[in-house]
JSON list of C-alpha atoms and ligand atoms in Angstrom, two decimals:
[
{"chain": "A", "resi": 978, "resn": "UNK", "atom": "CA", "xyz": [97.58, 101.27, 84.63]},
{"chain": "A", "resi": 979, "resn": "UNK", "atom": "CA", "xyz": [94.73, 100.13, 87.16]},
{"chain": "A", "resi": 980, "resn": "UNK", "atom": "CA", "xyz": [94.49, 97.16, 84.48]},
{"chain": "A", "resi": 981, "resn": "UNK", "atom": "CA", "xyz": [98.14, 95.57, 85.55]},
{"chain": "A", "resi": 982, "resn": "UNK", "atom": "CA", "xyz": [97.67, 91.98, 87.17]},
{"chain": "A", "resi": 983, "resn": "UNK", "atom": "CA", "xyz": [100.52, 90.05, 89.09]},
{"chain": "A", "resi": 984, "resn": "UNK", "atom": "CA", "xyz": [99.86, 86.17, 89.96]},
{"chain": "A", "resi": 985, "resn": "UNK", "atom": "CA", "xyz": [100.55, 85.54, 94.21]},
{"chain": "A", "resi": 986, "resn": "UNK", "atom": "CA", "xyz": [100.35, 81.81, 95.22]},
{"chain": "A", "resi": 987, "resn": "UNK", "atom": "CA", "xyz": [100.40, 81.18, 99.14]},
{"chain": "A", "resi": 988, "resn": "UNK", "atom": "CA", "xyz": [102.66, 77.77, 99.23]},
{"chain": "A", "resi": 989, "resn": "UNK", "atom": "CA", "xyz": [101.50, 74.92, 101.21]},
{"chain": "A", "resi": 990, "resn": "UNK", "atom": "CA", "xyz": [103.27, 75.70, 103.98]},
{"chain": "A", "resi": 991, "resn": "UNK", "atom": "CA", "xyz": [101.55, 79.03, 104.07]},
{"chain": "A", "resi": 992, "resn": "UNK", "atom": "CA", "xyz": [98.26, 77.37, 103.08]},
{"chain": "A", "resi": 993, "resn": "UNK", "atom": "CA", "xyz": [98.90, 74.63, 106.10]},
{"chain": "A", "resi": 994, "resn": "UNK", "atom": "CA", "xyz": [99.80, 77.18, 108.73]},
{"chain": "A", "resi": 995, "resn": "UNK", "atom": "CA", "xyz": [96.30, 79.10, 108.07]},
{"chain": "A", "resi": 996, "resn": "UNK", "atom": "CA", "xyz": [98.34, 82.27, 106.98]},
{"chain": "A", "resi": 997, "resn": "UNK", "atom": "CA", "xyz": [95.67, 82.88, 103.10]},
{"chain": "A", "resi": 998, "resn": "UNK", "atom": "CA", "xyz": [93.15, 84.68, 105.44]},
{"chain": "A", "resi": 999, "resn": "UNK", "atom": "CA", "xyz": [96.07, 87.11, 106.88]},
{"chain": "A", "resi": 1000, "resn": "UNK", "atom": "CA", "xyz": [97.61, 87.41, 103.38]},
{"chain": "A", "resi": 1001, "resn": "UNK", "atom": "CA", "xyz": [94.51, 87.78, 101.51]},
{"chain": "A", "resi": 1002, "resn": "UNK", "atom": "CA", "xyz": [93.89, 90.93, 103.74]},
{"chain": "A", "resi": 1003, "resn": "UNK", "atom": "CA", "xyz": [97.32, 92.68, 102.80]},
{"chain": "A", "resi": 1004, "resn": "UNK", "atom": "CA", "xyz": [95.83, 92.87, 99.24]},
{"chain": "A", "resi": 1005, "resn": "UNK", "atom": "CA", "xyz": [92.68, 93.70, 100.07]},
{"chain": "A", "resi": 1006, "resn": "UNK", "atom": "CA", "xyz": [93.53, 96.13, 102.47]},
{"chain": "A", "resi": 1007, "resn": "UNK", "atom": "CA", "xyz": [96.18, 98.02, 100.08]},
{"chain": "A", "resi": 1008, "resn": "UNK", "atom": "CA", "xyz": [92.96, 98.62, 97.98]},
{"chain": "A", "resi": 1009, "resn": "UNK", "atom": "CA", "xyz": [93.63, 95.31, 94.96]},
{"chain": "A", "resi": 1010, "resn": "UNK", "atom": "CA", "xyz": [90.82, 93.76, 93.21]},
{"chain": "A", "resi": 1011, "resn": "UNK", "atom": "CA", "xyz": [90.70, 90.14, 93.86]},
{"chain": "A", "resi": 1012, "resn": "UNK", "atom": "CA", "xyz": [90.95, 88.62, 89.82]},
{"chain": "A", "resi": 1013, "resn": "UNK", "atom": "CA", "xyz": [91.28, 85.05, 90.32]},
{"chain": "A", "resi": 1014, "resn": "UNK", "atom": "CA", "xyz": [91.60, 82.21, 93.57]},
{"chain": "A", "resi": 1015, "resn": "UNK", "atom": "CA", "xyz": [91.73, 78.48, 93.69]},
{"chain": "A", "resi": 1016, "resn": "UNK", "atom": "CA", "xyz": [92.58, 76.10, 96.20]},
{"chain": "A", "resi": 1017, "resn": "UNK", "atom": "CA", "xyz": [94.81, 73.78, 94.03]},
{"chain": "A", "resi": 1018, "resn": "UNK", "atom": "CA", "xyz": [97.19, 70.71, 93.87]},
{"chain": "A", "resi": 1019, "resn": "UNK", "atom": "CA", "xyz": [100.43, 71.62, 91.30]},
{"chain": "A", "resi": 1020, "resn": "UNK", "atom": "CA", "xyz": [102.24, 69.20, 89.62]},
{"chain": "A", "resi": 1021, "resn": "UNK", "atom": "CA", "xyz": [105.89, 68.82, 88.70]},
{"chain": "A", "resi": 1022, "resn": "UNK", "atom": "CA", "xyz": [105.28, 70.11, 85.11]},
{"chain": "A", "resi": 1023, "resn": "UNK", "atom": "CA", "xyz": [103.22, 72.60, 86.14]},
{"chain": "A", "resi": 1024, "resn": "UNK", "atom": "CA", "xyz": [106.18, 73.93, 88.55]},
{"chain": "A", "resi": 1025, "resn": "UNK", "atom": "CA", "xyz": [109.10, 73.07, 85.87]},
{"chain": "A", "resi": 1026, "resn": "UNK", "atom": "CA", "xyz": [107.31, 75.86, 83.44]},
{"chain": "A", "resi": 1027, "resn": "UNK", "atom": "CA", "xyz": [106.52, 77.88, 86.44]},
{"chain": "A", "resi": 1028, "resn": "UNK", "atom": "CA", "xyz": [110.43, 78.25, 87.69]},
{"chain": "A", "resi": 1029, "resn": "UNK", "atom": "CA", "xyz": [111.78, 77.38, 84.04]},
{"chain": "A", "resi": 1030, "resn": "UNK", "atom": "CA", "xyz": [114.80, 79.92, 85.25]},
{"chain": "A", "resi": 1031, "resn": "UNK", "atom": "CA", "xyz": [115.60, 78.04, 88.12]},
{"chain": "A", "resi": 1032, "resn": "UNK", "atom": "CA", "xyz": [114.96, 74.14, 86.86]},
{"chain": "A", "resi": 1033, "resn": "UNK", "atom": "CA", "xyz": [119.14, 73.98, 86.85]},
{"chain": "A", "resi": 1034, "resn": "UNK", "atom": "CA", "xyz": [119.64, 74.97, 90.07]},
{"chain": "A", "resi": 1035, "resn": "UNK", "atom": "CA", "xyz": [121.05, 73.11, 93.13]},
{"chain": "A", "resi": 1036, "resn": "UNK", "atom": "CA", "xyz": [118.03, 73.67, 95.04]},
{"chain": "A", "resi": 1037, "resn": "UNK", "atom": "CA", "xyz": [115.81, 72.95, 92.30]},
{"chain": "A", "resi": 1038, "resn": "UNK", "atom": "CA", "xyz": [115.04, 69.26, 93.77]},
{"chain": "A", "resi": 1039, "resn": "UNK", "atom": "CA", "xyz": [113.78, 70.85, 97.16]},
{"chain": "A", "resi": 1040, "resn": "UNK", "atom": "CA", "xyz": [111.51, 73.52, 95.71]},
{"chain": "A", "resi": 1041, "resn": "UNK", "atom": "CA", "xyz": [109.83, 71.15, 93.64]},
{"chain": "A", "resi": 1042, "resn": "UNK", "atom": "CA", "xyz": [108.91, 69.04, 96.73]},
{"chain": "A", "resi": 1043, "resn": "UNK", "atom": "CA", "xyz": [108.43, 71.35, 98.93]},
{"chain": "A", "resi": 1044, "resn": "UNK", "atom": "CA", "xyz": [105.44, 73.04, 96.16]},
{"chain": "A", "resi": 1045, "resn": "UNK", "atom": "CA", "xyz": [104.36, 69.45, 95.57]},
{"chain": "A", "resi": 1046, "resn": "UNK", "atom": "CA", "xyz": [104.05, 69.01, 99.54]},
{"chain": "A", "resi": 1047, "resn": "UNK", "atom": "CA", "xyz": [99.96, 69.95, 99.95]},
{"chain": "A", "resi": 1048, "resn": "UNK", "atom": "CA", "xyz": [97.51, 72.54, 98.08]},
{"chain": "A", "resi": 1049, "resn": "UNK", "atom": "CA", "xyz": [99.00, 76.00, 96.91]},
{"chain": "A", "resi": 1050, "resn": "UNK", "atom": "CA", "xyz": [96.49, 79.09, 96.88]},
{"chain": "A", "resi": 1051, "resn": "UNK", "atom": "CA", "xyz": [96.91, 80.71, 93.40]},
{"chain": "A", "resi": 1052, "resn": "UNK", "atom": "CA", "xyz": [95.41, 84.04, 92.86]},
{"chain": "A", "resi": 1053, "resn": "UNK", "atom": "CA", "xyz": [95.12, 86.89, 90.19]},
{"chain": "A", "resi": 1054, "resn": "UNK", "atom": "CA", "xyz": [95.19, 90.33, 92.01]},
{"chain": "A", "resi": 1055, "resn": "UNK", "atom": "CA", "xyz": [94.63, 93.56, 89.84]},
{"chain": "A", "resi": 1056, "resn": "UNK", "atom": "CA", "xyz": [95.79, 97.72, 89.86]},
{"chain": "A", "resi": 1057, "resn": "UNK", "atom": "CA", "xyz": [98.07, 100.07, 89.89]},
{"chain": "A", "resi": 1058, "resn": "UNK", "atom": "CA", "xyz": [101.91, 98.97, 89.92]},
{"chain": "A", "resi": 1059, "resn": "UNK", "atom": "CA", "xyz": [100.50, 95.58, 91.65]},
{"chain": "A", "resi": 1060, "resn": "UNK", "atom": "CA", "xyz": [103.04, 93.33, 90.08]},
{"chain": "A", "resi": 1061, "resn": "UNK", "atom": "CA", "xyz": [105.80, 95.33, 92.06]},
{"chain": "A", "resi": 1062, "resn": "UNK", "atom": "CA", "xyz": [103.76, 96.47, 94.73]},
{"chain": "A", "resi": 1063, "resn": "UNK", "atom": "CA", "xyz": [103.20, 92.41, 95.47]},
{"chain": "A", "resi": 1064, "resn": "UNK", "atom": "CA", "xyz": [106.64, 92.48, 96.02]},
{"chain": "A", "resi": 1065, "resn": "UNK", "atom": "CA", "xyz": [107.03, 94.92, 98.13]},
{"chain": "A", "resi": 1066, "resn": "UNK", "atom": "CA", "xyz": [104.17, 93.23, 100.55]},
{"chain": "A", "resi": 1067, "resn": "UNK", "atom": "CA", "xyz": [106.09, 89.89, 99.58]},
{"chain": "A", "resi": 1068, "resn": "UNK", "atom": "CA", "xyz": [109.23, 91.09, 100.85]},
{"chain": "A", "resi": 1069, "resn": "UNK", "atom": "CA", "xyz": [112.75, 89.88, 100.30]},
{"chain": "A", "resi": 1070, "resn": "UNK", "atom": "CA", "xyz": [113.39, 86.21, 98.93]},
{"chain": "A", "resi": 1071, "resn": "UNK", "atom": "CA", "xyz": [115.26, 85.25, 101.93]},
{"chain": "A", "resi": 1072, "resn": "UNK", "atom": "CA", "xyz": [112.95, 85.90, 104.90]},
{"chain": "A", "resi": 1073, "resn": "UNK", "atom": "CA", "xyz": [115.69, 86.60, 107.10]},
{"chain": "A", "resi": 1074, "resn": "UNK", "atom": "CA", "xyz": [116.82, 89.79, 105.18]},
{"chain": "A", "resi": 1075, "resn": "UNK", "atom": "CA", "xyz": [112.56, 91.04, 104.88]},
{"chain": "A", "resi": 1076, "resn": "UNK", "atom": "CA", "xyz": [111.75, 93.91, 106.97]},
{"chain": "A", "resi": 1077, "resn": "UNK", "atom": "CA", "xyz": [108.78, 93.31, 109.25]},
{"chain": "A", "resi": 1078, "resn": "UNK", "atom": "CA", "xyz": [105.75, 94.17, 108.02]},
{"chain": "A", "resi": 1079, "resn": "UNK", "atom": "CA", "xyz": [106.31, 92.48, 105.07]},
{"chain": "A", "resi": 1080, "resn": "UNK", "atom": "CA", "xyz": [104.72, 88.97, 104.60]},
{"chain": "A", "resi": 1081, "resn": "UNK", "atom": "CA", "xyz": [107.98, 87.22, 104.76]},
{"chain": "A", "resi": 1082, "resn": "UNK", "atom": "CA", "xyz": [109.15, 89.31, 107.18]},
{"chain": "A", "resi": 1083, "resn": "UNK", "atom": "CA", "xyz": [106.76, 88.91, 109.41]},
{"chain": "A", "resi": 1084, "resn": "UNK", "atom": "CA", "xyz": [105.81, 84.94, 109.32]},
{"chain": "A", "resi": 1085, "resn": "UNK", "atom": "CA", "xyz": [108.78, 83.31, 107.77]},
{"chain": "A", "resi": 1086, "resn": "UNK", "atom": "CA", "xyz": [112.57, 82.42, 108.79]},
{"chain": "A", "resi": 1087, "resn": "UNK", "atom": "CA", "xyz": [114.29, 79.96, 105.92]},
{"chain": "A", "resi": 1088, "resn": "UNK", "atom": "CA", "xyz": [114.46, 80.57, 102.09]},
{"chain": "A", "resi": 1089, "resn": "UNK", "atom": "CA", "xyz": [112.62, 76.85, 101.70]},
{"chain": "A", "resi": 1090, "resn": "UNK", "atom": "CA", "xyz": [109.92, 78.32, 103.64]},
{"chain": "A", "resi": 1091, "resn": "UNK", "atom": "CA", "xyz": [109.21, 81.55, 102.47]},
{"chain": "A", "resi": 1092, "resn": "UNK", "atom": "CA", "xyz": [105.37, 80.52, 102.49]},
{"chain": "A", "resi": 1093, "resn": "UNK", "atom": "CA", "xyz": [104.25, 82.97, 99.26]},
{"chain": "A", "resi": 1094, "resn": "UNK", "atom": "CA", "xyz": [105.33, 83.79, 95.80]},
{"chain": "A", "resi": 1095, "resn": "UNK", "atom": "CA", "xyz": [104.79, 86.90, 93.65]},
{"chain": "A", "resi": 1096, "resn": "UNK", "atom": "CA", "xyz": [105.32, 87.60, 89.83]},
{"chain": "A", "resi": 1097, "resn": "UNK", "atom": "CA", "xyz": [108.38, 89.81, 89.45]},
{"chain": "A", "resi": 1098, "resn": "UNK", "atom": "CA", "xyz": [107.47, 91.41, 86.02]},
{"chain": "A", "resi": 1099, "resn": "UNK", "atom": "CA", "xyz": [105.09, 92.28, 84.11]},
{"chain": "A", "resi": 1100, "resn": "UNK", "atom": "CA", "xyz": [106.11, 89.32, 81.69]},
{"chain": "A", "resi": 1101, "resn": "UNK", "atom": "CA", "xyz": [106.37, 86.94, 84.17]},
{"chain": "A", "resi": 1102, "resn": "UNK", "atom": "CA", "xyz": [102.83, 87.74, 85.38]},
{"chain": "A", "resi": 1103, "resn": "UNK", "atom": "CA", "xyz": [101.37, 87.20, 82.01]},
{"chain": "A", "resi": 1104, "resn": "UNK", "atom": "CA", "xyz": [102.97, 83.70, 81.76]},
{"chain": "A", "resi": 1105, "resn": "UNK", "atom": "CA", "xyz": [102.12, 82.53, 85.31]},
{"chain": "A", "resi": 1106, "resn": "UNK", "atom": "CA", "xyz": [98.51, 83.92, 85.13]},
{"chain": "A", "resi": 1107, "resn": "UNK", "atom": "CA", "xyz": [98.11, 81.70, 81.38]},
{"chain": "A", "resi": 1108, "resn": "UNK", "atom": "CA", "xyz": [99.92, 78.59, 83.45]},
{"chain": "A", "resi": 1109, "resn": "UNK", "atom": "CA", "xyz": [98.01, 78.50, 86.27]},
{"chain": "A", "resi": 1110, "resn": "UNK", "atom": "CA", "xyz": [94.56, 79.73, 85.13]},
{"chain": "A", "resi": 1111, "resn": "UNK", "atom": "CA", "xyz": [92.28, 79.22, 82.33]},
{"chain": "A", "resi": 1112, "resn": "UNK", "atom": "CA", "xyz": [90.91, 82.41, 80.42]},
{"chain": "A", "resi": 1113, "resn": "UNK", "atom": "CA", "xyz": [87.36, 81.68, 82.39]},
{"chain": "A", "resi": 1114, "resn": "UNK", "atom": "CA", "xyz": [88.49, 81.73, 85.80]},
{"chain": "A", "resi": 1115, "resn": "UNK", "atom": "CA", "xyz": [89.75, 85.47, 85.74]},
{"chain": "A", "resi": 1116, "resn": "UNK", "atom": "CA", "xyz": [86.38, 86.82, 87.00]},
{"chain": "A", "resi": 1117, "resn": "UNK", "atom": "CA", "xyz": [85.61, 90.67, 84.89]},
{"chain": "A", "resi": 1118, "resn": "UNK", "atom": "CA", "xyz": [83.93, 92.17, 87.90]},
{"chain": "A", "resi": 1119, "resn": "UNK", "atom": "CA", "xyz": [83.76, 96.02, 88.80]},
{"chain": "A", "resi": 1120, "resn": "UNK", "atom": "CA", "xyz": [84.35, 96.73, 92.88]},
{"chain": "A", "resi": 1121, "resn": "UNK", "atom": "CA", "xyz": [82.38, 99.07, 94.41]},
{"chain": "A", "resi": 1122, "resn": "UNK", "atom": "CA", "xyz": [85.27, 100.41, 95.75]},
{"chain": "A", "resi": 1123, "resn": "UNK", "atom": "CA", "xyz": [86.98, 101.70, 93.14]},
{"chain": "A", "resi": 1124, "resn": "UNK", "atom": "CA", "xyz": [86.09, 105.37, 93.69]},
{"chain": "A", "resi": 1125, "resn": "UNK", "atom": "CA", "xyz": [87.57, 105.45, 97.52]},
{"chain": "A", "resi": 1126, "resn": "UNK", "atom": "CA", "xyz": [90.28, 104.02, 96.02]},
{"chain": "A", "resi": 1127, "resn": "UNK", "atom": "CA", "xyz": [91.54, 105.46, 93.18]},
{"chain": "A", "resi": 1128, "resn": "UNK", "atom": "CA", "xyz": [91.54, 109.96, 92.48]},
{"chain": "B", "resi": 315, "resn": "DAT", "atom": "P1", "xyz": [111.21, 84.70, 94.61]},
{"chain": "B", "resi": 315, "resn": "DAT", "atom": "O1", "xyz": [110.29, 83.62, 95.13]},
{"chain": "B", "resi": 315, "resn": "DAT", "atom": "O2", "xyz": [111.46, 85.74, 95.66]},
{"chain": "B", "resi": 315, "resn": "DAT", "atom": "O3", "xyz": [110.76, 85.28, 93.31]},
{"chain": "B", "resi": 315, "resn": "DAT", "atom": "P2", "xyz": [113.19, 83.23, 93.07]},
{"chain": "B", "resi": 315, "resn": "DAT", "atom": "O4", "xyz": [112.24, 83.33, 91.93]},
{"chain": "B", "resi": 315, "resn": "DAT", "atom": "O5", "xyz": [114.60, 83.66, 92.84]},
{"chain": "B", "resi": 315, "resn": "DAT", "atom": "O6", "xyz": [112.64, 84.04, 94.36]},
{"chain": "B", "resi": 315, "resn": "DAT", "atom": "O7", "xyz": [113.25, 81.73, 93.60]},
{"chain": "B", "resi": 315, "resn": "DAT", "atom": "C1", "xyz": [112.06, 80.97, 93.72]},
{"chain": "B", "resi": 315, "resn": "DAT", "atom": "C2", "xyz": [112.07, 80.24, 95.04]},
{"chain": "B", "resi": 315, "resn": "DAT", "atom": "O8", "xyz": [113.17, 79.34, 95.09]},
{"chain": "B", "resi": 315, "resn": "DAT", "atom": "C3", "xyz": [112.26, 81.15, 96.25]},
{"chain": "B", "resi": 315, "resn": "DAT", "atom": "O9", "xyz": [111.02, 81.69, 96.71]},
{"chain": "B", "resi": 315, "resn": "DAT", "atom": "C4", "xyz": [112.88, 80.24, 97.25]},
{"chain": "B", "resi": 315, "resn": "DAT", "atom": "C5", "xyz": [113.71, 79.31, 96.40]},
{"chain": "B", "resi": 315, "resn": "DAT", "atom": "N1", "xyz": [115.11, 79.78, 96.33]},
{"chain": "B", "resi": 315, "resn": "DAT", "atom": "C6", "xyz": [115.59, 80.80, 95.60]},
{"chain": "B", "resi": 315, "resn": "DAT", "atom": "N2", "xyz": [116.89, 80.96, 95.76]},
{"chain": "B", "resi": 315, "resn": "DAT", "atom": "C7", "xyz": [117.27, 79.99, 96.65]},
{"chain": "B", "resi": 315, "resn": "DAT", "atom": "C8", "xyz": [118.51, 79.62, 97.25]},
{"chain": "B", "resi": 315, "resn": "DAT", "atom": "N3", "xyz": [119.64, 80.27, 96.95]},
{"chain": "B", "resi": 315, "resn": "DAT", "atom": "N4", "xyz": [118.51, 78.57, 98.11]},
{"chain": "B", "resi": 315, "resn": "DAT", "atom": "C9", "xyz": [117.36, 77.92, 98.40]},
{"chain": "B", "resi": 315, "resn": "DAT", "atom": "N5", "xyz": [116.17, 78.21, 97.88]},
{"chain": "B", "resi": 315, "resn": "DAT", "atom": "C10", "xyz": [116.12, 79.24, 97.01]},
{"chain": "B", "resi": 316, "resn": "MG", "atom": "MG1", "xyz": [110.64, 84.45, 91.40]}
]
């Protein structure tokens, strides 16, 4: 459905290194509607919902500092298959094993920089979007482009 929304967050290293103007674009340019964007400062219960799957995990510690390290981008981006299409642009976890032309293929090397995150389900999407947004910041908009866009 051209109704499916993913959540993408640049993380502050991304944000720091002046990479949201070149990661915006991907999105825009693969023809997603822009939902939702703040420039925002998370906080450790924030992030302990966010990666409630990964709280036990060794390198649970370092995440949480390195997403409490500056401001994270969080955005809403809407259409067709975007939730895995994000992570297809996203590329793979590790950014050594991403393909260039993938976002973490092309501007990251080590796992605890990966500089982005992507929703990676449907499910997950709806939770993150309610976490990280209120109901009023998801702008109901209709782009002019729609028509060159979709048949
Ligand atoms: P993704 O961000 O691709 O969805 P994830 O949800 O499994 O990956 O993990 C969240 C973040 O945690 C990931 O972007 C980087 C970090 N991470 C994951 N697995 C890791 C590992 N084995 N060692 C270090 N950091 C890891
Ligand atoms: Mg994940």
């Amino acid at each position: 459905s051209q109704n499916e929304r993913t959540f993408i967050a640049v993380k502050p290293d991304g944000v720091q290194r002046g990479l949201v103007p070149e990661i915006l674009s991907r999105f825009w340019n693969k023809g997603y509607k822009l939902v939702a964007i703040k420039l925002t400062l998370a906080n450790e219960d924030l992030l302990r919902e966010h990666y409630a799957d990964l709280t036990s995990k060794p390198f649970f510690p370092s995440l949480l500092s390195y997403m409490l390290s500056g401001p994270v981008l969080a955005t809403v981006w809407e259409g067709k298959d975007v939730v895995k299409q994000g992570r297809v642009l996203l590329g793979a976890t590790n950014p050594l094993a991403s393909a260039p032309g993938t976002i973490r293929g092309d501007f990251a090397v080590d796992m605890g920089r990966n500089i982005i995150h992507g929703s990676d389900s449907v499910e997950s999407a709806e939770k993150e979007i309610g976490l990280w947004f209120k109901k009023e910041e998801l702008v109901d908009y209709k782009p002019t482009l729609t028509s060159w866009i979709y048949e």
